[in-house]
Coordinates of N, CA and C in Angstrom, one line a residue:
Chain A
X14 N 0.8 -1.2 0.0 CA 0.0 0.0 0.0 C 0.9 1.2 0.0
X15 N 0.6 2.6 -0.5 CA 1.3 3.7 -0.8 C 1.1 4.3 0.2
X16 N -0.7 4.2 0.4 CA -1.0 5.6 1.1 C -0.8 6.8 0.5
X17 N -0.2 7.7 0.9 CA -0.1 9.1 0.4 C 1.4 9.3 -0.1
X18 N 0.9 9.5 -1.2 CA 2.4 9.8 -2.0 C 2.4 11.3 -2.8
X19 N 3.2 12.0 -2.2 CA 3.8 13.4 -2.5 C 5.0 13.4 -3.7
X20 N 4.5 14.4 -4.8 CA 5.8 14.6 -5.7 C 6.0 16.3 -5.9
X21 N 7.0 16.5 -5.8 CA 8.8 16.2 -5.4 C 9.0 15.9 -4.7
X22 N 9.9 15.4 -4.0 CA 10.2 15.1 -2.6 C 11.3 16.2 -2.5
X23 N 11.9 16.8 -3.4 CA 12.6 17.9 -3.5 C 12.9 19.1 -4.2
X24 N 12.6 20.9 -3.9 CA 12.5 21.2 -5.3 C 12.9 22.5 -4.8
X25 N 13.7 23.2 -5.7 CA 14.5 24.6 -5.0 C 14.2 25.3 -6.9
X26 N 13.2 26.6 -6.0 CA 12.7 27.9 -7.0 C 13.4 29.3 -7.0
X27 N 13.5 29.5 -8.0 CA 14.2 31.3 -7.7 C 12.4 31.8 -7.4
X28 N 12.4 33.4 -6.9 CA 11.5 33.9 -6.1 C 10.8 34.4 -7.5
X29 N 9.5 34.5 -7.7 CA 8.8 34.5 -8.8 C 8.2 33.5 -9.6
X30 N 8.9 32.7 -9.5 CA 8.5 31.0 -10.3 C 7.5 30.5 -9.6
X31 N 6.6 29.9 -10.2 CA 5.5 29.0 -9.7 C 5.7 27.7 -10.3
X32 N 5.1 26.9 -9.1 CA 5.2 25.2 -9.3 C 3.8 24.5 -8.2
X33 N 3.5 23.6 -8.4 CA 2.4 22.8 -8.6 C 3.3 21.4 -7.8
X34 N 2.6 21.4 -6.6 CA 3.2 20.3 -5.6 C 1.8 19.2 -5.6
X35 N 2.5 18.2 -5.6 CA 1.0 16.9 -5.8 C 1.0 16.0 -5.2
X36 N -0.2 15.1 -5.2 CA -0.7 15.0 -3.4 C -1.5 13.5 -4.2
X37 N -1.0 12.4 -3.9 CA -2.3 11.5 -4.3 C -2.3 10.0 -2.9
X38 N -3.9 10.2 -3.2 CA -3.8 9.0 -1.9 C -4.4 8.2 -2.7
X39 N -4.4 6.2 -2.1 CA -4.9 5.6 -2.5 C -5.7 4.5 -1.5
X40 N -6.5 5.6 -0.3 CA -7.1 4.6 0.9 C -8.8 5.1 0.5
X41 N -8.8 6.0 0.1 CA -10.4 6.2 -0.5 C -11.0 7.3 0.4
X42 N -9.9 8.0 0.8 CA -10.6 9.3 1.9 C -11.2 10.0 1.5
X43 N -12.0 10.7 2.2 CA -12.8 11.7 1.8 C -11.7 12.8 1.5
X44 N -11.3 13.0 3.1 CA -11.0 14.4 3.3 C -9.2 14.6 3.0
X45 N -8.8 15.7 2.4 CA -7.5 15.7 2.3 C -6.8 17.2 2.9
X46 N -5.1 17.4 3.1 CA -5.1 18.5 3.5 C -3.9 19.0 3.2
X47 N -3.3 20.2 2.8 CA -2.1 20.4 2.7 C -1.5 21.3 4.1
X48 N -0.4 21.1 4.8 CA -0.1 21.3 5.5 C 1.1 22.0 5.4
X49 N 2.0 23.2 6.3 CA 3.3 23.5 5.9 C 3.7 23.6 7.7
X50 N 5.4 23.2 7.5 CA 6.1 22.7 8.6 C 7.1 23.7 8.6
X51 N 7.6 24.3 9.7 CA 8.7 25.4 9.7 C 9.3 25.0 11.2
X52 N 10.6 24.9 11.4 CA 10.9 25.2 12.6 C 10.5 25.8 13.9
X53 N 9.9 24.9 14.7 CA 9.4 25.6 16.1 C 8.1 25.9 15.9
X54 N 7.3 25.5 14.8 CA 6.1 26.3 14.4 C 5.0 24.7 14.6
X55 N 5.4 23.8 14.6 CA 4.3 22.8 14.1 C 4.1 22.5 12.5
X56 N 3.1 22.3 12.7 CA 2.0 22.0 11.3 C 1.2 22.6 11.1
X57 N 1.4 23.8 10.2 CA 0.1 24.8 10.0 C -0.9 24.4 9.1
X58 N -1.8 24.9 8.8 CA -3.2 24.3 7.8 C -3.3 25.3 6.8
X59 N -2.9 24.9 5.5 CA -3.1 26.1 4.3 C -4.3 26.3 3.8
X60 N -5.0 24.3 3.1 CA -5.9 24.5 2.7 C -6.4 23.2 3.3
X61 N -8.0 22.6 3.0 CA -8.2 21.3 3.2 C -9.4 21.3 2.2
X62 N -9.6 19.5 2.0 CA -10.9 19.5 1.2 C -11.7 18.4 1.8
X63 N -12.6 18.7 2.2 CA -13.3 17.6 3.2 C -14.0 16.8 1.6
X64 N -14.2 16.5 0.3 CA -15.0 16.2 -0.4 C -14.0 16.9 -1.8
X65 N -14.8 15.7 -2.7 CA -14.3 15.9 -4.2 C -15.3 17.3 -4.8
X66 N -14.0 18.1 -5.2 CA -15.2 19.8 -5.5 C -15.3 20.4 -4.6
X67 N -14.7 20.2 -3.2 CA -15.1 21.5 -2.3 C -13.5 21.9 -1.6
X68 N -12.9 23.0 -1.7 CA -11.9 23.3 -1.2 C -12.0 24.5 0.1
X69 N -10.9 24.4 1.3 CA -11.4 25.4 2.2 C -10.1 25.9 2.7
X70 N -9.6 27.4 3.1 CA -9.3 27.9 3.7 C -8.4 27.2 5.0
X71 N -7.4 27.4 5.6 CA -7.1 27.0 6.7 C -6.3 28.3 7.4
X72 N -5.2 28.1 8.4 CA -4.7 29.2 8.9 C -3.8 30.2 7.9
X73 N -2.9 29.4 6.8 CA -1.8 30.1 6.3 C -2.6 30.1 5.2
X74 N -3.6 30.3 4.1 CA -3.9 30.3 2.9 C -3.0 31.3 1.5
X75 N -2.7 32.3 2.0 CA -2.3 33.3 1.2 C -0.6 32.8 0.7
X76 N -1.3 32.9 -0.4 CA -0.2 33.0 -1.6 C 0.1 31.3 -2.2
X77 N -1.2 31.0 -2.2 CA -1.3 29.3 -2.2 C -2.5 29.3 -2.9
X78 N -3.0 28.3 -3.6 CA -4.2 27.6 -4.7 C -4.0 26.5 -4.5
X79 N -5.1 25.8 -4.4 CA -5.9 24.5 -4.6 C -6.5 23.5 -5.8
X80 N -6.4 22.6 -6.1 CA -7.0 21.7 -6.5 C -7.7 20.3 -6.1
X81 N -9.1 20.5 -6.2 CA -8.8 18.7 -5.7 C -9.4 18.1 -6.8
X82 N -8.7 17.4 -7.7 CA -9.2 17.3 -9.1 C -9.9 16.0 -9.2
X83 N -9.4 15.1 -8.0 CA -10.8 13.9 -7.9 C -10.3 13.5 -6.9
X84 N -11.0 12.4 -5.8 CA -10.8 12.1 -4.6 C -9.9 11.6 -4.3
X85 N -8.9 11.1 -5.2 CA -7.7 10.6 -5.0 C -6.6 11.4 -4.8
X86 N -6.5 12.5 -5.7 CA -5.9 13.8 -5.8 C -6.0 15.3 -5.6
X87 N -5.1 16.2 -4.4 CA -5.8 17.2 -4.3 C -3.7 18.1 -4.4
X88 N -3.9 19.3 -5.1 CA -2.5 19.7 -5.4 C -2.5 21.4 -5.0
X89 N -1.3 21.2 -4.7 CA -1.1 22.7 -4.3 C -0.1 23.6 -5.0
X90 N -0.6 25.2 -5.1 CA 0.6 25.8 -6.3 C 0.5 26.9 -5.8
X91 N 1.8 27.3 -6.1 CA 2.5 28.6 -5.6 C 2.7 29.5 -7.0
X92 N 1.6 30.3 -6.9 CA 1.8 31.4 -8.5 C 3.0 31.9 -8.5
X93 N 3.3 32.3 -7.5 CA 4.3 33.6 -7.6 C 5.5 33.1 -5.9
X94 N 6.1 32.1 -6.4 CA 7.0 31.8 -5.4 C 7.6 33.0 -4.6
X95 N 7.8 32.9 -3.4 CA 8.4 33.9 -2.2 C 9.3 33.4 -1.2
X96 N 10.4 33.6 -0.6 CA 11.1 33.1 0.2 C 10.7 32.7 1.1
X97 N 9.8 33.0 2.1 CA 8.9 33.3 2.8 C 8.1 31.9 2.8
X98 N 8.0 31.2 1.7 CA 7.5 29.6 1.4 C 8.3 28.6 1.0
X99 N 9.6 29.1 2.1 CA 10.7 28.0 2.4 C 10.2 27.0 3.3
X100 N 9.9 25.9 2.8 CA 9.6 25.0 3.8 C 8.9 23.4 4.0
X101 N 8.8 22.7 4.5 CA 8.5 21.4 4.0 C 7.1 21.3 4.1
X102 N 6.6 21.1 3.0 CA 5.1 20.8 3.2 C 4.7 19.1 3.1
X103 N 3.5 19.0 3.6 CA 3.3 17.9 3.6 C 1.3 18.0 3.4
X104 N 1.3 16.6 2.7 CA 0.0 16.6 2.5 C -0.9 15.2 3.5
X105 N -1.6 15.2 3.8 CA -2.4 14.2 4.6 C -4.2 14.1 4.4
X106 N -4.6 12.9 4.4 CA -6.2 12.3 4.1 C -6.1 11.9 5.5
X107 N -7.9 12.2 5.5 CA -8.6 11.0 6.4 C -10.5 10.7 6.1
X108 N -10.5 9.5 6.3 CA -12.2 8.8 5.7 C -13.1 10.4 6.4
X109 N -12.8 10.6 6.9 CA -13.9 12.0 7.7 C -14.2 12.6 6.3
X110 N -15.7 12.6 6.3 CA -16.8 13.3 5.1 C -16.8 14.9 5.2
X111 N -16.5 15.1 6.7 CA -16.7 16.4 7.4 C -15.8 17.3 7.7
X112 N -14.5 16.7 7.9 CA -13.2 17.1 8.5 C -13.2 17.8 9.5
X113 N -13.6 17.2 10.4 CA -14.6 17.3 11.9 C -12.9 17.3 12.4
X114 N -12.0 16.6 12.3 CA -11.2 16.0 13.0 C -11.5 14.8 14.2
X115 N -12.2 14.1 13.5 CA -12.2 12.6 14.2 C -12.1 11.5 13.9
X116 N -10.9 11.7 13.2 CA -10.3 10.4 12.1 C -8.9 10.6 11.7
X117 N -8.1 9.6 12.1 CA -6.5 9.8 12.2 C -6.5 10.2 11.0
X118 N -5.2 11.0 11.0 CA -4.9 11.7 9.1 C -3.4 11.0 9.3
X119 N -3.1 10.4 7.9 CA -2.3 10.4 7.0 C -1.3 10.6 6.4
X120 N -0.2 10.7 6.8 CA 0.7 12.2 6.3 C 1.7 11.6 4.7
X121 N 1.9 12.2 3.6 CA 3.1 12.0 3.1 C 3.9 12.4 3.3
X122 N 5.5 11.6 2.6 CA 6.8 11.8 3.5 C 7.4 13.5 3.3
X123 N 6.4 14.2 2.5 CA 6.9 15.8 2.7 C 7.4 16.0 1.4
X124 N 7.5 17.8 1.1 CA 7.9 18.2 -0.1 C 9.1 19.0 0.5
X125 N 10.5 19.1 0.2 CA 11.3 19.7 1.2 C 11.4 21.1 -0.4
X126 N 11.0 22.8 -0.3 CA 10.6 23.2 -1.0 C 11.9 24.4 -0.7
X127 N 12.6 24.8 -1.3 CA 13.3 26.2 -1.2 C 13.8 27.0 -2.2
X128 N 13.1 28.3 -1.7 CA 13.1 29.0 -2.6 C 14.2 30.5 -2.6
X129 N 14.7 30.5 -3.9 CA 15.9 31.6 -3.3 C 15.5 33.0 -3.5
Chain B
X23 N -6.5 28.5 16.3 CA -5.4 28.8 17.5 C -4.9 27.5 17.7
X24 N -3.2 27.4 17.7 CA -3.0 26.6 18.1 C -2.6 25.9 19.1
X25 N -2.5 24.8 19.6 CA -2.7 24.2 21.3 C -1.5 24.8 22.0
X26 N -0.7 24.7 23.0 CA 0.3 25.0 23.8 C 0.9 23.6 24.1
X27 N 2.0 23.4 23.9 CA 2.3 22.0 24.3 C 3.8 21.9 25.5
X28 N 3.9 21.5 26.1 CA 4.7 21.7 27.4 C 5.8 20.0 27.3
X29 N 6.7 19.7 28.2 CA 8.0 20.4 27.2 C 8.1 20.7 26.4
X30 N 9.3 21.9 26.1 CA 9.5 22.0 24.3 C 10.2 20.8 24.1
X31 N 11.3 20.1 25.4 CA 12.1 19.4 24.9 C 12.3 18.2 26.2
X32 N 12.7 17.1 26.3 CA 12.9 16.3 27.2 C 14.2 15.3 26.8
X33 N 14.8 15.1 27.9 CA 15.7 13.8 27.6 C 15.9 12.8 28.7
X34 N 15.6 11.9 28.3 CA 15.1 10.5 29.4 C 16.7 9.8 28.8
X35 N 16.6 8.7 29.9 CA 17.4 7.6 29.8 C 16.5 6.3 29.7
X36 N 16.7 5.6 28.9 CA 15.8 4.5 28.7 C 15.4 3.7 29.8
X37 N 14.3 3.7 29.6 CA 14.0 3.1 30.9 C 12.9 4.4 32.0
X38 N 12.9 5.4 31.7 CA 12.5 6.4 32.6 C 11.1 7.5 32.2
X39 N 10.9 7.5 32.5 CA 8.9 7.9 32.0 C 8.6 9.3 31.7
X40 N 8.1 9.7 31.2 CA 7.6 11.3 31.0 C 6.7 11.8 30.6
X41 N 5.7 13.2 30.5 CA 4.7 13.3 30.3 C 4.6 14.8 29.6
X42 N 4.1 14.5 28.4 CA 4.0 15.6 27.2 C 2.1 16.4 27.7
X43 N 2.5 17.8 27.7 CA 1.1 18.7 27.9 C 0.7 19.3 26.8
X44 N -0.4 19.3 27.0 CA -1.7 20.1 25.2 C -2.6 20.5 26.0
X45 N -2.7 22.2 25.7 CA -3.5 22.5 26.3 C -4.3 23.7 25.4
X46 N -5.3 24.1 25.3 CA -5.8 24.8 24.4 C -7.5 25.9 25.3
X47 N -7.3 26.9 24.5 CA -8.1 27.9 25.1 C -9.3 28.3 24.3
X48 N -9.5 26.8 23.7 CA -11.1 26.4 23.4 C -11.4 25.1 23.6
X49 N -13.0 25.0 23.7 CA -13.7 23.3 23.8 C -13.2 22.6 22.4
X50 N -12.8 21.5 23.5 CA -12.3 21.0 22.0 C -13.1 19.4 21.8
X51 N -13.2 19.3 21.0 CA -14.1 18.2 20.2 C -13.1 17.1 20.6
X52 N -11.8 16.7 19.7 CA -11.1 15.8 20.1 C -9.7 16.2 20.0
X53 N -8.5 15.0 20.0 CA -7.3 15.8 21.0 C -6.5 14.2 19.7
X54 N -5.7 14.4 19.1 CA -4.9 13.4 18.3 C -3.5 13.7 18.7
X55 N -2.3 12.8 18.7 CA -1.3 12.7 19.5 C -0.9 12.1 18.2
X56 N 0.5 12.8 17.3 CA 1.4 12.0 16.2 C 3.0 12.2 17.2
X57 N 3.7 11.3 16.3 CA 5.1 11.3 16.4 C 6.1 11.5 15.1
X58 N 7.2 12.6 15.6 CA 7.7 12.1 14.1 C 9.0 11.9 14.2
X59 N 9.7 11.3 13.2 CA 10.8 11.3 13.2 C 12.2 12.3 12.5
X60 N 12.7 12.4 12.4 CA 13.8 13.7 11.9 C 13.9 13.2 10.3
X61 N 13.3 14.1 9.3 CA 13.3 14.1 7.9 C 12.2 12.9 7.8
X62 N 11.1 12.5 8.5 CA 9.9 11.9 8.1 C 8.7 12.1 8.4
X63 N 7.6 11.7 7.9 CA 6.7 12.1 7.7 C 5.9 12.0 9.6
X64 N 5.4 13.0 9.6 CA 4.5 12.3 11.2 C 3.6 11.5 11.1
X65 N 3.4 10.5 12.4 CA 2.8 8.9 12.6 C 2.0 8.9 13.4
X66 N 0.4 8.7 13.1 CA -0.6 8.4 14.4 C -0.3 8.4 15.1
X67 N -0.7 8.3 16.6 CA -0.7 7.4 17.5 C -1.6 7.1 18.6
X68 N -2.6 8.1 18.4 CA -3.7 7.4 19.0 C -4.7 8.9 18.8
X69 N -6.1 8.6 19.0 CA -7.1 9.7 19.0 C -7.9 9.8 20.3
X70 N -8.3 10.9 21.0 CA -8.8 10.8 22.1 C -10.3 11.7 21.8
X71 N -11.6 11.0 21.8 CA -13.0 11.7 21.5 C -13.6 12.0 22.6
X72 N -13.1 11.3 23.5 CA -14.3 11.7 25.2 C -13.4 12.3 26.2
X73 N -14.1 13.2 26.9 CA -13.7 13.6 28.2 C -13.2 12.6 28.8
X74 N -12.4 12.8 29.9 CA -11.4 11.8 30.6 C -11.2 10.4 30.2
X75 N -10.9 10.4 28.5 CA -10.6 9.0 27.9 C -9.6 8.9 28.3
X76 N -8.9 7.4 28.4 CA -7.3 6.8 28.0 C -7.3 6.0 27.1
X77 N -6.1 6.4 26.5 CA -6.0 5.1 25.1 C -4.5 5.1 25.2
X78 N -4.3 3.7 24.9 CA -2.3 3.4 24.9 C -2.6 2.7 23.2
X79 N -0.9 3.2 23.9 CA -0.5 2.7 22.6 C 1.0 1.7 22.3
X80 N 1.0 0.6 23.0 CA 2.3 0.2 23.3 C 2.4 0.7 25.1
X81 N 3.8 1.2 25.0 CA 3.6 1.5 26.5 C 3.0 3.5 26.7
X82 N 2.9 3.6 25.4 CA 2.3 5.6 25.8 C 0.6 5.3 25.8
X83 N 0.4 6.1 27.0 CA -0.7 6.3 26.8 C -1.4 7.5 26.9
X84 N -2.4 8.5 26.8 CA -3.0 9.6 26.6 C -4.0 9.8 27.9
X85 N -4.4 11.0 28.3 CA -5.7 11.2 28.9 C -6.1 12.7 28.3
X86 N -7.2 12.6 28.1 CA -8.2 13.8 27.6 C -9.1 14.4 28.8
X87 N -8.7 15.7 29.0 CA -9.9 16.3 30.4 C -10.4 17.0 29.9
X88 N -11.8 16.6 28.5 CA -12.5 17.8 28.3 C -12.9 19.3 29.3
X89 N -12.9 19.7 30.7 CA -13.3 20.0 31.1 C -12.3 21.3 30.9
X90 N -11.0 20.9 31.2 CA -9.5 21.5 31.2 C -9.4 22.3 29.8
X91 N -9.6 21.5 29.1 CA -9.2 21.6 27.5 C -7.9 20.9 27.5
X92 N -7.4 20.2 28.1 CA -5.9 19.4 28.4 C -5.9 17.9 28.2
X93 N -4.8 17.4 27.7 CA -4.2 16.4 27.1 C -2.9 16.2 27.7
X94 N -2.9 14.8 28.0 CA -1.4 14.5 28.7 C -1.0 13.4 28.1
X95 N 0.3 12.9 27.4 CA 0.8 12.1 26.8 C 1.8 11.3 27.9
X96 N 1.7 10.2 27.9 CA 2.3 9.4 28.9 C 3.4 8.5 28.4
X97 N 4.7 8.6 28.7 CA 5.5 7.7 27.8 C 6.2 6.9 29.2
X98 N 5.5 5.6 28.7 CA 6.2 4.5 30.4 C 7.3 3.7 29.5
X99 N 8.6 3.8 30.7 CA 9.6 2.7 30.7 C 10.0 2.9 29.0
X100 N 10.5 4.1 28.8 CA 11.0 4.7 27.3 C 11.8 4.1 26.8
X101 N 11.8 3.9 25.6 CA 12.7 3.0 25.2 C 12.9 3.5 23.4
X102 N 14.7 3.2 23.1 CA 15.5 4.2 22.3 C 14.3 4.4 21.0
X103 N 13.4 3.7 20.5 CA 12.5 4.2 19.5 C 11.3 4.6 19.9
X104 N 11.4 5.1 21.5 CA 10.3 6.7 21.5 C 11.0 8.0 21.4
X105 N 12.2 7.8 20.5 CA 12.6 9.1 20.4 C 12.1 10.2 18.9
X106 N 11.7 11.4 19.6 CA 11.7 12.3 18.2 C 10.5 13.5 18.4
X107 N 9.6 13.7 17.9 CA 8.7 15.0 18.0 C 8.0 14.5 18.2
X108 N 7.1 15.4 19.6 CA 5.3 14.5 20.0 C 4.7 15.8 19.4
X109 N 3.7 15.7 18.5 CA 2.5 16.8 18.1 C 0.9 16.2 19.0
X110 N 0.8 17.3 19.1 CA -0.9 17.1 19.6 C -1.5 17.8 18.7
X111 N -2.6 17.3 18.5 CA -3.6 18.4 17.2 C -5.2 18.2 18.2
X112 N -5.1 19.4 18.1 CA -6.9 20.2 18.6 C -7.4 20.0 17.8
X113 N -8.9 19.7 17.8 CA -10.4 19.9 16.9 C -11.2 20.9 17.6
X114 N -11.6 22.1 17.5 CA -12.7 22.2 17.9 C -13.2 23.0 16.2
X115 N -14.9 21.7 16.4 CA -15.6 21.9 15.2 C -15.0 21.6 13.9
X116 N -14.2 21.5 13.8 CA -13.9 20.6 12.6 C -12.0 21.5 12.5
X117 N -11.8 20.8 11.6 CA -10.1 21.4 10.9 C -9.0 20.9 12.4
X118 N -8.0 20.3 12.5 CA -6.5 20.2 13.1 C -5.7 21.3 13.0
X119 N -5.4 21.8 14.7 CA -4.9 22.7 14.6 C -3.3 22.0 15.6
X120 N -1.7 22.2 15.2 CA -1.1 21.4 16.0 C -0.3 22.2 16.7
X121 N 0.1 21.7 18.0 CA 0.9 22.4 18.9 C 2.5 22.7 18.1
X122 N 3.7 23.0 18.5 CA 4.7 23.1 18.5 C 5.7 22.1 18.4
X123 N 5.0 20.8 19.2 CA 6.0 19.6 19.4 C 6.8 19.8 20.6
X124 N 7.0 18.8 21.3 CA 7.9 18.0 22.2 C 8.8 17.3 21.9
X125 N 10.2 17.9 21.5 CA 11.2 16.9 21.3 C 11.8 15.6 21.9
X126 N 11.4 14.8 22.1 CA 12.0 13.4 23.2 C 13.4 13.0 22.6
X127 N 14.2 12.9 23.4 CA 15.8 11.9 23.0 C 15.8 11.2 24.4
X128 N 15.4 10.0 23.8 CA 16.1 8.8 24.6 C 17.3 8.1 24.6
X129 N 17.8 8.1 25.6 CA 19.8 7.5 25.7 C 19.8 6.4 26.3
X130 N 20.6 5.8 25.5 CA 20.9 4.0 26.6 C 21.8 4.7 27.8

């Protein structure tokens, strides 16, 4: 089993460039999420999609887009890369219809992302 | 908002027990506890839905005091692969919000 598999696993941008980070599970979850990791900070919440066609907001949204282009797959892109979105992101599912948070999530092994 | 988690950091000797805090300054629906390791992805490890639950997991186990808003992570008789980052994630009403982490290193 894959589970969640993240591509690049590595990828270094000059500041301006946009790139498209991708996210695919294969446990049949509803709900998916992208997540970004910084030293001392945790796991912040950029975006999430509780359902195929519905995307939402989380704490860090800005300067970030969404896709969830079917339930297997939901991707994240940076129009306009900034140093500032140095950092490892990681994507994670869970069966929750709701994204209640009452269903273990998932994590893939991370996108380690830097931008100059 | 996200939770407060108490230590930032701990270092046991194997064999020796310790207790990771989440505490948060809303009702929280439920209280999830991952691990991670250095350059990997973070690992379940257990979920807590009720007021004053316990759930183990091996020898860690959790308690939830909805009342508190608080979460205690319990690591008994530690041993060298409980080492690395403890995350708590808050629910209240839907979306995971995660603390800061607790770094554990356990030494023979």
């Amino acid at each position: 089993n894959a589970g969640v598999t993240q591509t690049p696993k590595f990828q270094v941008l000059k500041t301006g460039q946009s790139m498209t980070l991708q996210c695919a599970q294969d446990m049949n979850h509803n709900s998916m999420y992208w997540y970004r990791q910084d030293p001392g900070m945790g796991l912040r919440l950029i975006y999430y999609s509780a359902s195929e066609g519905t995307t939402d907001k989380g704490e860090v949204p800005n300067g970030y887009n969404v896709s969830r282009l079917n339930k297997r797959e939901f991707s994240l892109r940076l129009e306009s890369a900034a140093p500032s979105q140095t950092s490892v992101y990681f994507c994670a599912s869970d069966r929750d219809r709701n994204s209640r948070g009452n269903q273990p999530q998932h994590f893939g092994d991370g996108t380690r992302l830097s931008i100059l | 908002q996200q939770p407060v988690q108490s230590p930032q950091a701990v270092i046991l000797r194997e064999g020796e027990d310790a207790v990771i805090n989440c505490s948060s300054s809303k009702a929280l629906y439920s209280v999830h506890w991952y691990r991670q390791k250095h350059g990997e992805a973070p690992i379940f490890l257990m979920i807590l839905l009720k007021g004053g639950e316990q759930k183990g997991h091996d020898k860690i186990s959790a308690s939830f005091n909805e009342k508190k808003q608080q979460s205690s992570l319990y690591l008994t008789a530690s041993q060298l692969s409980y080492s690395g980052t403890y995350f708590c994630g808050t629910a209240n009403d839907y979306k995971l919000s995660f603390g800061a982490g607790t770094t554990v290193t356990v030494r023979a």
